[in-house]
Each structure stands twice: as C-alpha cells, then as structure tokens.
PDB file of C-alpha atoms in Angstrom:
ATOM      1  CA  MET A 160      50.941 -61.792  45.783  1.00 45.00           C
ATOM      2  CA  PRO A 161      47.978 -60.221  47.629  1.00 47.00           C
ATOM      3  CA  LYS A 162      46.892 -61.872  50.780  1.00 48.00           C
ATOM      4  CA  PRO A 163      43.485 -63.612  50.433  1.00 50.00           C
ATOM      5  CA  LYS A 164      40.679 -62.010  52.363  1.00 49.00           C
ATOM      6  CA  ARG A 165      39.196 -63.840  55.314  1.00 50.00           C
ATOM      7  CA  ASN A 166      35.977 -62.790  56.875  1.00 48.00           C
ATOM      8  CA  VAL A 167      34.587 -63.664  60.292  1.00 45.00           C
ATOM      9  CA  THR A 168      32.591 -66.618  58.968  1.00 50.00           C
ATOM     10  CA  ASP A 169      35.701 -68.176  57.401  1.00 54.00           C
ATOM     11  CA  ILE A 170      37.639 -67.827  60.613  1.00 48.00           C
ATOM     12  CA  LEU A 171      34.818 -69.291  62.679  1.00 46.00           C
ATOM     13  CA  ASP A 172      34.461 -72.206  60.283  1.00 53.00           C
ATOM     14  CA  SER A 173      38.178 -72.817  60.503  1.00 53.00           C
ATOM     15  CA  GLU A 174      38.049 -72.735  64.292  1.00 48.00           C
ATOM     16  CA  GLU A 175      35.198 -75.239  64.288  1.00 50.00           C
ATOM     17  CA  ALA A 176      37.031 -77.553  61.911  1.00 51.00           C
ATOM     18  CA  SER A 177      40.149 -77.381  64.000  1.00 49.00           C
ATOM     19  CA  ALA A 178      38.202 -78.144  67.112  1.00 45.00           C
ATOM     20  CA  GLN A 179      36.645 -81.227  65.501  1.00 49.00           C
ATOM     21  CA  SER A 180      39.982 -82.443  64.205  1.00 50.00           C
ATOM     22  CA  GLY A 181      41.651 -81.851  67.526  1.00 46.00           C
ATOM     23  CA  THR A 182      44.012 -79.178  66.180  1.00 46.00           C
ATOM     24  CA  SER A 183      44.128 -75.536  67.104  1.00 46.00           C
ATOM     25  CA  ILE A 184      44.978 -72.355  65.264  1.00 45.00           C
ATOM     26  CA  PRO A 185      47.444 -70.415  67.248  1.00 48.00           C
ATOM     27  CA  CYS A 186      46.160 -66.882  67.708  1.00 46.00           C
ATOM     28  CA  SER A 187      47.024 -64.273  70.172  1.00 47.00           C
ATOM     29  CA  GLY A 188      44.324 -63.964  72.778  1.00 47.00           C
ATOM     30  CA  SER A 189      43.184 -67.594  72.374  1.00 49.00           C
ATOM     31  CA  THR A 190      43.226 -70.015  75.164  1.00 50.00           C
ATOM     32  CA  ALA A 191      44.839 -73.424  75.232  1.00 50.00           C
ATOM     33  CA  SER A 192      41.464 -75.035  74.755  1.00 52.00           C
ATOM     34  CA  GLY A 193      40.873 -73.031  71.488  1.00 59.00           C
ATOM     35  CA  GLU A 194      38.074 -70.930  72.805  1.00 71.00           C
ATOM     36  CA  LEU A 195      37.242 -67.663  70.892  1.00 76.00           C
ATOM     37  CA  THR A 196      38.047 -64.877  73.269  1.00 86.00           C
ATOM     38  CA  PRO A 197      36.906 -61.266  72.885  1.00 86.00           C
ATOM     39  CA  ALA A 198      40.455 -60.187  72.105  1.00 84.00           C
ATOM     40  CA  LEU A 199      40.674 -62.732  69.273  1.00 84.00           C
ATOM     41  CA  LEU A 200      37.284 -61.665  67.893  1.00 84.00           C
ATOM     42  CA  LYS A 201      38.338 -58.035  67.999  1.00 86.00           C
ATOM     43  CA  GLU A 202      41.555 -58.788  66.187  1.00 87.00           C
ATOM     44  CA  MET A 203      39.732 -60.795  63.518  1.00 87.00           C
ATOM     45  CA  LEU A 204      37.125 -58.059  62.974  1.00 88.00           C
ATOM     46  CA  THR A 205      39.781 -55.360  62.848  1.00 90.00           C
ATOM     47  CA  THR A 206      41.775 -57.323  60.267  1.00 90.00           C
ATOM     48  CA  THR A 207      38.673 -57.968  58.162  1.00 89.00           C
ATOM     49  CA  PHE A 208      37.542 -54.330  58.276  1.00 89.00           C
ATOM     50  CA  ARG A 209      41.014 -53.149  57.314  1.00 90.00           C
ATOM     51  CA  GLU A 210      41.137 -55.512  54.372  1.00 89.00           C
ATOM     52  CA  GLU A 211      37.631 -54.484  53.256  1.00 90.00           C
ATOM     53  CA  ILE A 212      38.439 -50.791  53.586  1.00 91.00           C
ATOM     54  CA  SER A 213      41.707 -51.263  51.734  1.00 89.00           C
ATOM     55  CA  THR A 214      39.904 -53.085  48.934  1.00 90.00           C
ATOM     56  CA  LEU A 215      37.168 -50.440  48.683  1.00 90.00           C
ATOM     57  CA  ARG A 216      39.771 -47.732  48.747  1.00 89.00           C
ATOM     58  CA  ALA A 217      41.723 -49.355  45.936  1.00 89.00           C
ATOM     59  CA  GLU A 218      38.564 -49.862  43.852  1.00 89.00           C
ATOM     60  CA  PHE A 219      37.475 -46.263  44.471  1.00 89.00           C
ATOM     61  CA  ILE A 220      40.887 -44.906  43.518  1.00 90.00           C
ATOM     62  CA  ALA A 221      40.928 -47.035  40.373  1.00 88.00           C
ATOM     63  CA  GLU A 222      37.447 -45.875  39.401  1.00 87.00           C
ATOM     64  CA  LEU A 223      38.379 -42.273  40.211  1.00 87.00           C
ATOM     65  CA  ARG A 224      41.494 -42.516  38.070  1.00 88.00           C
ATOM     66  CA  SER A 225      39.457 -43.986  35.225  1.00 87.00           C
ATOM     67  CA  SER A 226      36.889 -41.209  35.532  1.00 87.00           C
ATOM     68  CA  HIS A 227      39.655 -38.633  35.729  1.00 87.00           C
ATOM     69  CA  ALA A 228      41.263 -40.016  32.584  1.00 87.00           C
ATOM     70  CA  THR A 229      37.907 -39.970  30.744  1.00 88.00           C
ATOM     71  CA  LEU A 230      37.220 -36.430  31.942  1.00 89.00           C
ATOM     72  CA  THR A 231      40.695 -35.320  30.935  1.00 89.00           C
ATOM     73  CA  THR A 232      40.190 -36.779  27.464  1.00 88.00           C
ATOM     74  CA  SER A 233      36.825 -35.009  27.146  1.00 89.00           C
ATOM     75  CA  ILE A 234      38.301 -31.714  28.324  1.00 91.00           C
ATOM     76  CA  ASN A 235      41.175 -32.030  25.865  1.00 90.00           C
ATOM     77  CA  SER A 236      38.712 -32.764  23.063  1.00 89.00           C
ATOM     78  CA  LEU A 237      36.549 -29.783  24.045  1.00 91.00           C
ATOM     79  CA  SER A 238      39.616 -27.560  24.313  1.00 90.00           C
ATOM     80  CA  SER A 239      40.635 -28.579  20.823  1.00 89.00           C
ATOM     81  CA  LYS A 240      37.150 -27.822  19.505  1.00 90.00           C
ATOM     82  CA  VAL A 241      37.121 -24.455  21.283  1.00 92.00           C
ATOM     83  CA  ARG A 242      40.477 -23.606  19.694  1.00 91.00           C
ATOM     84  CA  ASP A 243      39.095 -24.577  16.286  1.00 92.00           C
ATOM     85  CA  ILE A 244      36.002 -22.437  16.900  1.00 94.00           C
ATOM     86  CA  GLU A 245      38.140 -19.485  18.007  1.00 92.00           C
ATOM     87  CA  THR A 246      40.305 -19.873  14.927  1.00 92.00           C
ATOM     88  CA  ALA A 247      37.232 -20.070  12.697  1.00 93.00           C
ATOM     89  CA  ALA A 248      35.668 -17.042  14.434  1.00 93.00           C
ATOM     90  CA  THR A 249      38.861 -15.030  14.021  1.00 93.00           C
ATOM     91  CA  ASP A 250      39.009 -15.984  10.361  1.00 93.00           C
ATOM     92  CA  ALA A 251      35.331 -15.107   9.945  1.00 93.00           C
ATOM     93  CA  ASP A 252      35.876 -11.708  11.602  1.00 93.00           C
ATOM     94  CA  ARG A 253      38.776 -11.034   9.269  1.00 93.00           C
ATOM     95  CA  ARG A 254      36.769 -12.022   6.204  1.00 93.00           C
ATOM     96  CA  ILE A 255      33.774  -9.951   7.366  1.00 95.00           C
ATOM     97  CA  THR A 256      36.032  -6.929   7.832  1.00 94.00           C
ATOM     98  CA  GLU A 257      37.463  -7.452   4.357  1.00 94.00           C
ATOM     99  CA  LEU A 258      33.955  -7.830   2.924  1.00 94.00           C
ATOM    100  CA  GLU A 259      32.761  -4.670   4.672  1.00 94.00           C
ATOM    101  CA  THR A 260      35.725  -2.758   3.276  1.00 94.00           C
ATOM    102  CA  THR A 261      35.114  -4.173  -0.189  1.00 95.00           C
ATOM    103  CA  CYS A 262      31.375  -3.495   0.067  1.00 95.00           C
ATOM    104  CA  LYS A 263      32.017   0.109   1.105  1.00 94.00           C
ATOM    105  CA  SER A 264      34.426   0.551  -1.784  1.00 95.00           C
ATOM    106  CA  LEU A 265      32.011  -1.044  -4.260  1.00 95.00           C
ATOM    107  CA  SER A 266      29.135   1.032  -2.892  1.00 94.00           C
ATOM    108  CA  SER A 267      31.133   4.206  -3.413  1.00 94.00           C
ATOM    109  CA  ALA A 268      32.142   3.104  -6.915  1.00 95.00           C
ATOM    110  CA  ASN A 269      28.560   2.123  -7.718  1.00 95.00           C
ATOM    111  CA  ARG A 270      27.255   5.487  -6.525  1.00 93.00           C
ATOM    112  CA  TRP A 271      29.841   7.268  -8.671  1.00 94.00           C
ATOM    113  CA  LEU A 272      28.968   5.116 -11.688  1.00 95.00           C
ATOM    114  CA  ARG A 273      25.232   5.739 -11.200  1.00 93.00           C
ATOM    115  CA  GLU A 274      25.804   9.484 -10.964  1.00 92.00           C
ATOM    116  CA  LYS A 275      28.080   9.369 -14.003  1.00 94.00           C
ATOM    117  CA  MET A 276      25.588   7.307 -15.993  1.00 94.00           C
ATOM    118  CA  ASP A 277      22.733   9.628 -14.999  1.00 93.00           C
ATOM    119  CA  ASP A 278      24.807  12.646 -15.997  1.00 93.00           C
ATOM    120  CA  LEU A 279      25.658  11.077 -19.366  1.00 94.00           C
ATOM    121  CA  GLU A 280      22.003  10.185 -19.936  1.00 94.00           C
ATOM    122  CA  ASN A 281      20.893  13.746 -19.213  1.00 94.00           C
ATOM    123  CA  ARG A 282      23.629  15.173 -21.416  1.00 93.00           C
ATOM    124  CA  SER A 283      22.408  12.951 -24.229  1.00 94.00           C
ATOM    125  CA  ARG A 284      18.964  14.569 -23.709  1.00 94.00           C
ATOM    126  CA  ARG A 285      20.227  18.156 -23.787  1.00 94.00           C
ATOM    127  CA  ASN A 286      18.502  18.815 -27.112  1.00 96.00           C
ATOM    128  CA  ASN A 287      15.227  17.216 -25.978  1.00 96.00           C
ATOM    129  CA  LEU A 288      11.990  18.702 -24.696  1.00 97.00           C
ATOM    130  CA  ARG A 289       8.984  16.983 -23.138  1.00 96.00           C
ATOM    131  CA  ILE A 290       5.663  18.522 -24.138  1.00 96.00           C
ATOM    132  CA  ILE A 291       2.622  17.594 -22.076  1.00 95.00           C
ATOM    133  CA  GLY A 292      -0.973  18.267 -23.088  1.00 94.00           C
ATOM    134  CA  ILE A 293      -0.975  17.836 -26.871  1.00 95.00           C
ATOM    135  CA  PRO A 294      -4.210  15.949 -27.659  1.00 93.00           C
ATOM    136  CA  GLU A 295      -3.651  12.321 -28.593  1.00 93.00           C
ATOM    137  CA  GLY A 296      -3.510  11.763 -32.366  1.00 92.00           C
ATOM    138  CA  THR A 297      -3.068  15.438 -33.267  1.00 92.00           C
ATOM    139  CA  GLU A 298       0.391  14.746 -34.679  1.00 92.00           C
ATOM    140  CA  GLY A 299      -0.958  12.301 -37.243  1.00 91.00           C
ATOM    141  CA  SER A 300       1.461   9.887 -38.884  1.00 92.00           C
ATOM    142  CA  GLN A 301       4.365  12.371 -39.145  1.00 93.00           C
ATOM    143  CA  PRO A 302       5.061  13.715 -35.644  1.00 94.00           C
ATOM    144  CA  THR A 303       8.420  15.220 -36.633  1.00 94.00           C
ATOM    145  CA  LEU A 304       6.879  17.478 -39.291  1.00 93.00           C
ATOM    146  CA  PHE A 305       3.970  18.266 -36.988  1.00 94.00           C
ATOM    147  CA  MET A 306       6.183  19.485 -34.163  1.00 94.00           C
ATOM    148  CA  GLY A 307       8.053  21.839 -36.509  1.00 87.00           C
ATOM    149  CA  SER A 308       4.854  23.788 -37.186  1.00 90.00           C
ATOM    150  CA  PHE A 309       3.491  23.249 -33.661  1.00 94.00           C
ATOM    151  CA  PHE A 310       5.919  25.676 -32.003  1.00 94.00           C
ATOM    152  CA  THR A 311       5.290  28.399 -34.615  1.00 92.00           C
ATOM    153  CA  GLU A 312       1.548  28.096 -34.041  1.00 92.00           C
ATOM    154  CA  LEU A 313       1.986  27.982 -30.261  1.00 93.00           C
ATOM    155  CA  PHE A 314       4.164  31.092 -29.931  1.00 93.00           C
ATOM    156  CA  GLY A 315       3.134  32.975 -33.062  1.00 91.00           C
ATOM    157  CA  ALA A 316       5.074  33.824 -36.184  1.00 88.00           C
ATOM    158  CA  SER A 317       6.163  37.133 -34.664  1.00 91.00           C
ATOM    159  CA  LYS A 318       8.111  35.425 -31.866  1.00 91.00           C
ATOM    160  CA  LEU A 319       9.176  32.346 -33.802  1.00 90.00           C
ATOM    161  CA  PRO A 320       9.133  33.245 -37.508  1.00 87.00           C
ATOM    162  CA  ASN A 321      11.083  30.169 -38.621  1.00 88.00           C
ATOM    163  CA  PRO A 322      10.065  26.705 -37.456  1.00 89.00           C
ATOM    164  CA  PRO A 323      12.878  25.074 -35.437  1.00 93.00           C
ATOM    165  CA  GLU A 324      14.628  22.152 -37.053  1.00 94.00           C
ATOM    166  CA  ILE A 325      13.404  18.953 -35.418  1.00 95.00           C
ATOM    167  CA  ASP A 326      15.613  15.884 -35.542  1.00 95.00           C
ATOM    168  CA  ARG A 327      12.821  13.516 -34.427  1.00 95.00           C
ATOM    169  CA  ALA A 328       9.670  13.468 -32.360  1.00 96.00           C
ATOM    170  CA  HIS A 329       7.426  10.753 -30.918  1.00 95.00           C
ATOM    171  CA  ARG A 330       5.046   9.998 -28.092  1.00 95.00           C
ATOM    172  CA  ALA A 331       6.390   8.583 -24.855  1.00 94.00           C
ATOM    173  CA  PRO A 332       6.739   4.782 -25.170  1.00 93.00           C
ATOM    174  CA  ILE A 333       3.850   3.920 -22.859  1.00 93.00           C
ATOM    175  CA  PRO A 334       0.458   2.310 -23.613  1.00 94.00           C
ATOM    176  CA  LYS A 335      -1.964   4.506 -25.536  1.00 92.00           C
ATOM    177  CA  PRO A 336      -4.499   6.031 -23.124  1.00 93.00           C
ATOM    178  CA  LEU A 337      -8.245   5.550 -23.332  1.00 93.00           C
ATOM    179  CA  PRO A 338     -10.382   8.274 -24.915  1.00 89.00           C
ATOM    180  CA  GLY A 339     -10.675  11.260 -22.586  1.00 86.00           C
ATOM    181  CA  ALA A 340      -7.633  10.275 -20.524  1.00 91.00           C
ATOM    182  CA  GLN A 341      -4.441  12.302 -20.148  1.00 93.00           C
ATOM    183  CA  PRO A 342      -2.526  12.199 -23.472  1.00 94.00           C
ATOM    184  CA  ARG A 343       0.951  10.774 -23.613  1.00 96.00           C
ATOM    185  CA  PRO A 344       3.850  13.259 -23.460  1.00 95.00           C
ATOM    186  CA  MET A 345       5.472  14.192 -26.748  1.00 96.00           C
ATOM    187  CA  LEU A 346       9.268  13.839 -26.802  1.00 96.00           C
ATOM    188  CA  VAL A 347      11.001  16.202 -29.218  1.00 97.00           C
ATOM    189  CA  ARG A 348      14.681  16.248 -30.140  1.00 97.00           C
ATOM    190  CA  PHE A 349      15.925  19.473 -31.718  1.00 97.00           C
ATOM    191  CA  LEU A 350      18.710  19.495 -34.225  1.00 95.00           C
ATOM    192  CA  ARG A 351      20.362  22.408 -32.422  1.00 94.00           C
ATOM    193  CA  PHE A 352      20.669  23.066 -28.699  1.00 94.00           C
ATOM    194  CA  GLN A 353      20.162  26.826 -29.171  1.00 95.00           C
ATOM    195  CA  ALA A 354      16.766  26.209 -30.801  1.00 95.00           C
ATOM    196  CA  LYS A 355      15.660  24.114 -27.841  1.00 95.00           C
ATOM    197  CA  GLU A 356      16.773  26.823 -25.400  1.00 94.00           C
ATOM    198  CA  GLU A 357      14.872  29.443 -27.408  1.00 95.00           C
ATOM    199  CA  VAL A 358      11.662  27.409 -27.180  1.00 95.00           C
ATOM    200  CA  LEU A 359      12.129  27.036 -23.414  1.00 93.00           C
ATOM    201  CA  ARG A 360      12.744  30.764 -23.048  1.00 93.00           C
ATOM    202  CA  LEU A 361       9.596  31.613 -24.991  1.00 94.00           C
ATOM    203  CA  SER A 362       7.522  29.150 -22.925  1.00 93.00           C
ATOM    204  CA  ARG A 363       8.683  30.764 -19.666  1.00 88.00           C
ATOM    205  CA  GLN A 364       8.124  34.228 -21.070  1.00 90.00           C
ATOM    206  CA  GLN A 365       4.631  33.527 -22.344  1.00 90.00           C
ATOM    207  CA  GLY A 366       3.459  31.750 -19.187  1.00 83.00           C
ATOM    208  CA  GLN A 367       0.222  29.866 -19.890  1.00 89.00           C
ATOM    209  CA  LEU A 368       0.353  27.978 -23.194  1.00 93.00           C
ATOM    210  CA  LEU A 369      -2.763  26.920 -25.116  1.00 92.00           C
ATOM    211  CA  TYR A 370      -2.968  24.750 -28.199  1.00 92.00           C
ATOM    212  CA  LYS A 371      -6.413  24.076 -29.690  1.00 87.00           C
ATOM    213  CA  ASN A 372      -8.021  24.970 -26.328  1.00 88.00           C
ATOM    214  CA  SER A 373      -5.752  22.495 -24.517  1.00 90.00           C
ATOM    215  CA  ARG A 374      -3.269  23.691 -21.933  1.00 93.00           C
ATOM    216  CA  VAL A 375       0.278  22.697 -22.846  1.00 95.00           C
ATOM    217  CA  HIS A 376       3.364  22.456 -20.612  1.00 94.00           C
ATOM    218  CA  ILE A 377       6.936  22.357 -21.870  1.00 95.00           C
ATOM    219  CA  PHE A 378       9.724  20.840 -19.766  1.00 93.00           C
ATOM    220  CA  PRO A 379      13.307  19.727 -20.320  1.00 93.00           C
ATOM    221  CA  ASP A 380      13.539  15.998 -21.008  1.00 94.00           C
ATOM    222  CA  LEU A 381      15.343  14.589 -17.980  1.00 93.00           C
ATOM    223  CA  SER A 382      16.175  11.113 -16.723  1.00 93.00           C
ATOM    224  CA  ALA A 383      13.846   9.442 -14.248  1.00 91.00           C
ATOM    225  CA  ASP A 384      16.335   9.814 -11.375  1.00 92.00           C
ATOM    226  CA  LEU A 385      16.836  13.506 -12.022  1.00 93.00           C
ATOM    227  CA  ARG A 386      13.075  14.096 -12.352  1.00 91.00           C
ATOM    228  CA  ASN A 387      12.579  12.457  -8.966  1.00 93.00           C
ATOM    229  CA  ARG A 388      15.281  14.665  -7.432  1.00 93.00           C
ATOM    230  CA  ARG A 389      13.645  17.771  -8.867  1.00 93.00           C
ATOM    231  CA  ASN A 390      10.196  16.642  -7.768  1.00 93.00           C
ATOM    232  CA  GLU A 391      11.427  16.830  -4.175  1.00 94.00           C
ATOM    233  CA  PHE A 392      11.286  20.635  -4.568  1.00 95.00           C
ATOM    234  CA  LYS A 393       7.637  20.559  -5.671  1.00 93.00           C
ATOM    235  CA  SER A 394       6.160  21.768  -2.372  1.00 93.00           C
ATOM    236  CA  VAL A 395       8.844  24.471  -2.034  1.00 94.00           C
ATOM    237  CA  LYS A 396       8.186  25.755  -5.559  1.00 92.00           C
ATOM    238  CA  LEU A 397       4.454  25.848  -4.799  1.00 92.00           C
ATOM    239  CA  LYS A 398       5.112  28.036  -1.747  1.00 91.00           C
ATOM    240  CA  LEU A 399       7.369  30.314  -3.778  1.00 92.00           C
ATOM    241  CA  HIS A 400       4.704  30.580  -6.466  1.00 88.00           C
ATOM    242  CA  GLU A 401       2.022  31.449  -3.904  1.00 88.00           C
ATOM    243  CA  ALA A 402       4.372  34.043  -2.407  1.00 88.00           C
ATOM    244  CA  GLY A 403       4.901  35.618  -5.822  1.00 87.00           C
ATOM    245  CA  LEU A 404       8.645  34.925  -5.846  1.00 89.00           C
ATOM    246  CA  LYS A 405      10.356  33.997  -9.094  1.00 88.00           C
ATOM    247  CA  PHE A 406      12.476  30.883  -9.087  1.00 90.00           C
ATOM    248  CA  ARG A 407      14.228  28.509 -11.454  1.00 89.00           C
ATOM    249  CA  MET A 408      15.876  25.115 -11.389  1.00 89.00           C
ATOM    250  CA  GLN A 409      19.536  24.904 -12.298  1.00 90.00           C
ATOM    251  CA  TYR A 410      21.029  21.698 -13.645  1.00 87.00           C
ATOM    252  CA  PRO A 411      21.066  19.144 -12.223  1.00 88.00           C
ATOM    253  CA  ALA A 412      18.726  19.820  -9.259  1.00 92.00           C
ATOM    254  CA  ARG A 413      19.431  23.202  -7.677  1.00 94.00           C
ATOM    255  CA  LEU A 414      16.648  25.632  -6.720  1.00 95.00           C
ATOM    256  CA  ILE A 415      17.473  29.325  -7.174  1.00 95.00           C
ATOM    257  CA  PHE A 416      15.314  32.258  -6.150  1.00 93.00           C
ATOM    258  CA  SER A 417      15.799  35.871  -5.154  1.00 90.00           C
ATOM    259  CA  PHE A 418      14.500  37.418  -1.951  1.00 89.00           C
ATOM    260  CA  ASP A 419      15.213  40.692  -0.212  1.00 85.00           C
ATOM    261  CA  GLY A 420      17.937  41.591  -2.694  1.00 86.00           C
ATOM    262  CA  SER A 421      19.835  38.302  -2.298  1.00 90.00           C
ATOM    263  CA  VAL A 422      20.044  35.210  -4.457  1.00 92.00           C
ATOM    264  CA  HIS A 423      19.517  31.948  -2.587  1.00 93.00           C
ATOM    265  CA  LYS A 424      20.576  28.536  -3.907  1.00 95.00           C
ATOM    266  CA  PHE A 425      19.597  25.156  -2.464  1.00 95.00           C
ATOM    267  CA  ASP A 426      20.573  21.620  -3.442  1.00 94.00           C
ATOM    268  CA  SER A 427      18.371  20.139  -0.704  1.00 94.00           C
ATOM    269  CA  ALA A 428      14.593  20.498  -0.679  1.00 94.00           C
ATOM    270  CA  ALA A 429      14.523  20.154   3.109  1.00 94.00           C
ATOM    271  CA  GLU A 430      16.996  23.023   3.571  1.00 95.00           C
ATOM    272  CA  ALA A 431      15.076  25.197   1.111  1.00 93.00           C
ATOM    273  CA  ASP A 432      11.769  24.519   2.878  1.00 93.00           C
ATOM    274  CA  SER A 433      13.302  25.254   6.282  1.00 93.00           C
ATOM    275  CA  PHE A 434      14.742  28.561   5.064  1.00 92.00           C
ATOM    276  CA  LEU A 435      11.475  29.486   3.382  1.00 91.00           C
ATOM    277  CA  ASN A 436       9.419  28.842   6.509  1.00 90.00           C
ATOM    278  CA  ALA A 437      11.855  30.540   8.867  1.00 90.00           C
ATOM    279  CA  SER A 438      13.100  33.550   6.894  1.00 87.00           C
ATOM    280  CA  VAL A 439      10.841  34.240   3.924  1.00 88.00           C
ATOM    281  CA  LEU A 440       7.185  33.515   4.632  1.00 86.00           C
ATOM    282  CA  PRO A 441       7.035  35.273   8.042  1.00 86.00           C
ATOM    283  CA  THR A 442       8.208  38.518   6.426  1.00 84.00           C
ATOM    284  CA  LEU A 443       5.471  38.487   3.799  1.00 77.00           C
ATOM    285  CA  THR A 444       2.418  40.291   5.150  1.00 54.00           C
ATOM    286  CA  THR A 445       0.086  39.263   2.336  1.00 49.00           C
ATOM    287  CA  LEU A 446       0.192  36.668  -0.416  1.00 45.00           C
ATOM    288  CA  PRO A 447      -1.142  37.492  -3.903  1.00 48.00           C
ATOM    289  CA  ASP A 448      -4.474  35.893  -4.657  1.00 46.00           C
ATOM    290  CA  ASN A 449      -3.715  35.207  -8.314  1.00 41.00           C
ATOM    291  CA  PRO A 450       0.039  34.960  -8.778  1.00 41.00           C
ATOM    292  CA  THR A 451       1.349  35.056 -12.303  1.00 35.00           C
TER     293      THR A 451
END
C-alpha cells in the first residue's frame, strides 16, 4: 500500500500538536525538547520533494503511455488505410491498363470497320455519277428519262449515239434552293458500269461542258469521307493545273501525275505539295496563262 504523502505543513502541525500534548515525534536531528532543527527540516523537505517528484513522474509516465497507446492506435489505423489505398491504386492501375489495351484494340477495330464501311459504300456507288450545274427544274417530273437524253445532248449524237441506260436519277436530298441560287446536284445511277465510265471519259475528253448555257461538271459519286479525303488535294491540283501538268485521281484517294518522264503517285496531300514545291515548280520557267 502506497505511503501517504506528508508535506511540510502536516509535519509542522504534527510537531505543534505533539508539543501541546507533551509528546514528541522521534526524528533524527531533533533535540530532546522537540525543537525543529535545520537537519530535521532538510530531511522533511527532501522527503516531500522526493514524494512529489515520484508522483509527478508516475503521472507523467502514465499520461505518456496513454498518449503512446492512442498514437499507436492512430498510426495502425492510418497504416491500414494506406494499405487499402495502395491496394485500390494498384487495382485501379491494373484496370486502367486493361482499359487502355481494350480501347486501343477497339479503336483499331473501329478504324478498320469505318474504312470497310466506307469502301463498301463507295463500291455501292460505282455506277453513280454526280452532275453539278443542271438548272433546277429542268428534269421535270421524270428525271430518269431526262438524264437518258441529257448525255446525248451534252456530248452529241456522234460521240454518244445511243442514250445510256439509266437505272434511276434524282436531285440530291437537300432543301430546294431559292431562285437564282446554285442548283442541287443530280445523282444518276447507270444500269451498267461501262456506260458510266464512258460518260466520265467523254467529260474529261471534252473539257468544258455546257448545257443550255449553263456550265456542267461531272464527278464520280463518292461518300462524304472519301470526298473530304480527295478535297485535301484541291490546292495541289490547282497548282498542277496552273503548271499545265495533267493529273488524275485514282481510287480511293491517290493523286497521279507525270513530270519529266516519270509518273508520281501520292496518297498524302502534304507529301504531294512538298514534292511539287521542291522539285516541280522551280524547274518550270513560265506558267501558261490559259491552261486547258
């Protein structure tokens, strides 16, 4: 059982009570008359200080242990959360890697499918032509019959004695333009591929085409994606035209032209333009004013 603490006041009170009762507390350093000597006072103060220090030390250690236990619990909890976060991050990294791989695979498959679909769409249009410039309403209510006679009138009976067989013909499915505006393109599907190719050949051979004083242009009917890819060569074809060099577009989107006895083929408009600027145009001393 712990010894009860006694401070200086308690000891002095005890001494005074003993003196009044005629008894004395035996202490080392005390005199026979019970007087408080310096040695006794020193001993009492030393004992009290030791007890106080011991008590404070015990309380401090207890509080420190309690704080240490609380801190240890918090650290263990945080360590557990950190492990959970690390596990979740590792799992997330794995899933992201899997998603990136899947996304790359799907992107490649999607690109292939888009190219395949575009190719199939253009193959389904192989017998089609797009005619631009026919005045709106000229075809009347029977555009298919109109287009059969249109090509004979455009090229002349000597070049096209028999009207080509037309499967169907109609205006592009866009809103009807206002009077005086650009007419809608006419889409024509030939019954035979060879007839369509013959019309294209005659249009290239004849050059400028006029129908009822309106300039007409004949193009293959291509998908929107392929038209955009071919339109990338527009500035290059303009330079070739100004330089008087013949060129043609090969399916799907390849530019071909001859220069200096060699045939040059380009699938990229940027590469064609770079070659034209570096190797073709500098060698041409003069450009024709009115190229045909």
